[in-house]
Amino acid sequence: MSGTGVGIGQRPETRKQMMVKLLWTGIWLVYLSAPVSDLVHGGHGVVAVVLGWLGLAIFVAWYLALLFRTGRRNAQDFVLVSLAVLSAESTLLVLTLGREWLVLFVYVSIASGAALPLRLARWTIPVASALMAGLALLVADGTEYIGALLIPALLGGFAMTGVRELVRTTIELREARARVAQLAANEERLRLARDLHDLLGHSLSLITLKSELAGRMLPAHPDKAAQQVADIEQVSRQALVDVREAVTGYRRARLAAELAGAQVALTAAGVSAALPADPDLTGVPEESESALAWALREAVTNVVRHSGARGCTVELLHRQTLDGPRLELTVEDDGSGGAGNGPGNGLAGLTERLEKAGGTLEATGSRHGFRLVARVPAGSGPHVGSAS
């Protein structure tokens, strides 16, 4: 886990994680009030009180060390030894000081569930609970505490095993998701390499062959050499088209990513930004999404570079028209860029990109700022909210 959170059974890696886990663990130490009260008001002798405080301090320190070290590898032996030491100490304190110290076995049971895998905890938890019940039968008035402590010991211990398994499963899922993402990226790189090899291998071989032919024909047959050069040009142009089509998917702009980038760019430029939340674009054609993403990038770039605006509003709406559903992106600023030469020189290319996707572009400027509206077919996607 990252940040300040640290899971049960995991060793904290930073000082902040250690403080969080110490605070969380320390909350449950409040249930040691019974032994503390016994030491203060139990009427024990001075020697018994001193040894009792010493025993309680050792128990708490060992208990915390157990919880904080369980995230280390090969710590199972340490855990088992620690549980045995805590059980032995708890037994000694119960037999010498009385029934109030039976609560220590609840901590032994909970530590078993938090620190041991289920295959071991399913035995250590009942054993700790049984030992507590047996001692309750031996000490004076201990039977009155059996009902109050036995159920928390069993339920608390097994509840901690469930939490531990949940944390372990969550970590495994995150690791698996990271591996899947890495494998997907590797697969994409392999596909790009394979596609480029398939596309360029034949074309480059043909260009090389025709270049050699043109070189041999040039002295005696310049007309035939010229034909070979023309073929080389044609093959080169076609290879360039094929490469562009092959890498289109790799450089396709995504609207969610562009919205996040727009927020960062506008904030960095000191422009107050109002942008919509991450839209649900289910059913929206990829070509339409890509065209709007490029429109947003161009518009925000112009706001940052040319407008001198103090505020910028971005809206994303789903509209039903006579031509079918349309996804409409509006970018409006309060700068002065629109009153002069417009927001930049990329509108022509942006218009062509939108028209290729079946959309349209409107760009209007006034003394109050500049407004760009891009519309593309929305397919059968759901309603998309707008910014306020």
XYZ file of C-alpha atoms in Angstrom, residues 35 47 72 91 98 100 114 120 122 142 170 204 222 239 247 253 265 297 303 311 331 338 344 364:
24
model
C -5.346 -4.721 34.799
C 6.432 -5.844 45.230
C 8.688 -9.118 7.320
C -0.782 -17.104 32.553
C -6.150 -12.334 39.685
C -8.665 -8.916 35.893
C -3.528 -10.533 12.753
C -2.203 -21.632 11.848
C -7.469 -21.450 13.296
C -12.825 -16.029 37.350
C -6.327 -6.713 -2.174
C 12.173 -0.835 -48.087
C 17.996 7.475 -68.406
C 4.863 3.398 -47.088
C 0.502 4.395 -35.505
C -6.038 11.354 -28.023
C -2.252 23.575 -17.909
C -6.063 20.440 -26.606
C -6.103 30.084 -24.109
C -11.024 32.383 -16.592
C -14.427 26.084 -24.570
C -10.532 36.241 -29.813
C -4.076 30.523 -33.183
C -16.263 33.068 -32.589
